[in-house]
CSV table of C-alpha atoms in Angstrom, one decimal:
chain,number,residue,atom,x,y,z
A,1,LEU,CA,-3.8,-8.8,10.2
A,2,LEU,CA,-3.2,-7.9,6.5
A,3,ASP,CA,-4.5,-4.3,7.2
A,4,ASP,CA,-2.5,-4.0,10.3
A,5,GLY,CA,0.6,-5.0,8.4
A,6,ASP,CA,-0.1,-2.6,5.7
A,7,ARG,CA,-0.7,0.3,8.2
A,8,ARG,CA,2.6,-0.5,9.9
A,9,LEU,CA,4.5,-0.5,6.6
A,10,PHE,CA,2.9,2.6,5.2
A,11,GLY,CA,3.5,4.4,8.7
A,12,GLN,CA,7.3,3.9,8.2
A,13,TYR,CA,6.8,6.3,5.2
A,14,LYS,CA,4.4,8.6,7.1
A,15,LEU,CA,1.5,7.3,5.0
A,16,THR,CA,-1.8,5.9,5.8
A,17,PRO,CA,-3.4,3.1,3.5
A,18,PRO,CA,-5.8,5.7,2.1
A,19,ARG,CA,-3.0,8.1,1.3
A,20,PHE,CA,-0.9,5.4,-0.3
A,21,TYR,CA,-3.8,4.4,-2.6
A,22,ALA,CA,-4.6,8.0,-3.3
A,23,LEU,CA,-1.0,8.4,-4.5
A,24,THR,CA,-1.3,5.3,-6.6
A,25,HIS,CA,-4.4,6.4,-8.3
A,26,ILE,CA,-3.1,9.9,-9.0
A,27,ASN,CA,0.0,8.3,-10.4
A,28,GLU,CA,-2.0,6.1,-12.7
A,29,GLU,CA,-4.1,8.9,-13.8
A,30,PRO,CA,-2.3,12.4,-13.6
A,31,GLY,CA,-4.9,15.3,-13.4
A,32,LEU,CA,-7.4,13.2,-11.6
A,33,SER,CA,-10.0,15.3,-9.8
A,34,SER,CA,-10.9,14.9,-6.2
A,35,SER,CA,-14.4,13.7,-7.2
A,36,LYS,CA,-13.0,10.9,-9.3
A,37,LEU,CA,-10.4,10.1,-6.6
A,38,SER,CA,-13.4,9.7,-4.2
A,39,ASP,CA,-15.0,7.2,-6.5
A,40,ARG,CA,-11.6,5.3,-6.8
A,41,LEU,CA,-11.1,5.2,-3.1
A,42,LEU,CA,-14.8,4.4,-2.3
A,43,CYS,CA,-15.0,7.0,0.2
A,44,ASP,CA,-16.9,10.3,0.7
A,45,LYS,CA,-15.6,13.7,-0.5
A,46,SER,CA,-14.9,15.0,2.9
A,47,ASN,CA,-12.4,12.1,3.5
A,48,VAL,CA,-10.8,12.8,0.1
A,49,THR,CA,-10.4,16.4,0.9
A,50,ARG,CA,-8.7,15.5,4.2
A,51,ILE,CA,-6.4,13.0,2.4
A,52,VAL,CA,-5.7,15.5,-0.5
A,53,LYS,CA,-4.8,18.3,1.9
A,54,GLY,CA,-2.5,16.0,4.0
A,55,LEU,CA,-0.7,14.8,0.8
A,56,GLU,CA,-0.4,18.3,-0.3
A,57,ALA,CA,1.1,19.5,3.0
A,58,GLU,CA,3.6,16.7,2.9
A,59,GLY,CA,4.7,17.9,-0.5
A,60,HIS,CA,3.6,14.7,-2.3
A,61,ILE,CA,0.9,16.3,-4.5
A,62,ILE,CA,-0.1,19.5,-6.0
A,63,ARG,CA,-3.5,20.8,-7.1
A,64,LYS,CA,-3.8,22.7,-10.3
A,65,GLN,CA,-6.7,24.6,-11.8
A,66,HIS,CA,-8.5,22.7,-14.6
A,67,GLU,CA,-7.8,24.4,-17.9
A,68,THR,CA,-11.5,24.6,-19.0
A,69,ASP,CA,-13.5,24.1,-15.8
A,70,GLY,CA,-12.4,26.6,-13.2
A,71,ARG,CA,-14.3,24.9,-10.5
A,72,THR,CA,-12.3,21.8,-10.8
A,73,LYS,CA,-8.9,21.1,-9.4
A,74,GLN,CA,-6.7,18.4,-10.9
A,75,LEU,CA,-4.3,16.4,-8.7
A,76,TYR,CA,-0.7,15.6,-9.7
A,77,LEU,CA,2.3,13.9,-8.0
A,78,THR,CA,5.3,16.0,-7.2
A,79,GLU,CA,8.6,14.5,-7.8
A,80,GLN,CA,8.9,13.8,-4.2
A,81,GLY,CA,5.5,12.1,-4.3
A,82,LYS,CA,6.7,10.0,-7.3
A,83,ASP,CA,9.9,9.0,-5.3
A,84,VAL,CA,7.9,8.2,-2.1
A,85,LEU,CA,5.4,6.2,-4.1
A,86,ARG,CA,8.0,4.2,-5.9
A,87,GLU,CA,9.8,3.4,-2.7
A,88,VAL,CA,6.7,2.4,-0.9
A,89,GLN,CA,5.3,0.3,-3.8
A,90,ILE,CA,8.7,-1.7,-3.8
A,91,ALA,CA,8.5,-2.2,-0.1
A,92,HIS,CA,4.8,-3.2,-0.2
A,93,GLN,CA,5.4,-5.7,-3.0
A,94,SER,CA,8.3,-7.2,-1.0
A,95,PHE,CA,6.2,-7.2,2.1
A,96,ASN,CA,3.3,-9.1,0.3
A,97,ASN,CA,5.7,-11.6,-1.2
A,98,GLN,CA,7.0,-12.4,2.4
A,99,ARG,CA,3.3,-12.8,3.6
A,100,LEU,CA,2.5,-15.1,0.8
A,101,GLU,CA,5.5,-17.2,1.1
A,102,SER,CA,3.6,-19.7,3.3
A,103,VAL,CA,1.2,-20.5,0.6
A,104,LYS,CA,3.6,-20.8,-2.3
A,105,ASP,CA,3.9,-24.6,-2.0
A,106,LEU,CA,0.3,-25.3,-2.0
A,107,SER,CA,-1.2,-26.8,-5.2
A,108,ASP,CA,-3.7,-24.7,-7.0
A,109,VAL,CA,-6.5,-27.1,-5.8
A,110,ASP,CA,-5.3,-26.8,-2.1
A,111,LEU,CA,-5.0,-23.0,-2.4
A,112,LEU,CA,-8.5,-22.7,-3.9
A,113,LYS,CA,-10.1,-25.0,-1.2
A,114,SER,CA,-8.4,-23.0,1.5
A,115,LEU,CA,-9.4,-19.6,0.0
A,116,THR,CA,-13.0,-20.8,-0.5
A,117,LYS,CA,-13.0,-22.0,3.2
A,118,LEU,CA,-11.7,-18.7,4.3
A,119,ASN,CA,-14.2,-16.8,2.2
A,120,GLN,CA,-17.1,-18.8,3.6
A,121,THR,CA,-15.9,-18.2,7.1
A,122,LEU,CA,-15.5,-14.4,6.6
A,123,LEU,CA,-19.0,-14.2,5.0
A,124,ALA,CA,-20.5,-16.2,7.9
A,125,VAL,CA,-18.9,-13.8,10.4
A,126,LEU,CA,-20.1,-10.7,8.4
A,127,ASN,CA,-23.6,-12.1,8.0
A,128,SER,CA,-24.1,-13.1,11.7
A,129,ASP,CA,-25.8,-10.8,14.0
A,130,GLU,CA,-23.5,-11.6,16.8
A,131,HIS,CA,-19.8,-12.7,16.7
A,132,LYS,CA,-20.0,-15.5,19.3
A,133,GLN,CA,-16.8,-17.3,20.4
A,134,ASP,CA,-16.3,-20.6,22.0
A,135,SER,CA,-13.9,-21.2,24.8
A,136,ASN,CA,-11.1,-21.6,22.4
A,137,GLY,CA,-11.7,-18.3,20.7
A,138,LYS,CA,-13.2,-19.8,17.7
A,139,ILE,CA,-16.1,-18.0,16.2
A,140,VAL,CA,-19.2,-20.2,16.3
């Protein structure tokens, strides 16, 4: 649900979650190489190449030749990219605040218990060979 919400929000700005996070990393480290961006995004170089080409085509980033290593391209946000990122970050923060509104009144202990239970449930689902559900749709 969280991922779906993010996809919808970013889609309003013609971005995908990986493109948003690529812009974020490039903004945090201007001149970042595609190889380092691949490490930051935890995805392979072919996916990063596709992400970078898309962001470049949209005018959000530019690639510049590294000053001393002619084989390496450095990534920088354009002014348009900075503006879009700033706008999306504000919207994303607001969206996250709305989503977390339901847990703001929980005590720290209650929140920790709930998150621990959620974590255990998610781990159980991930570690099970089959995702069986009972008649009520609950995973068993």
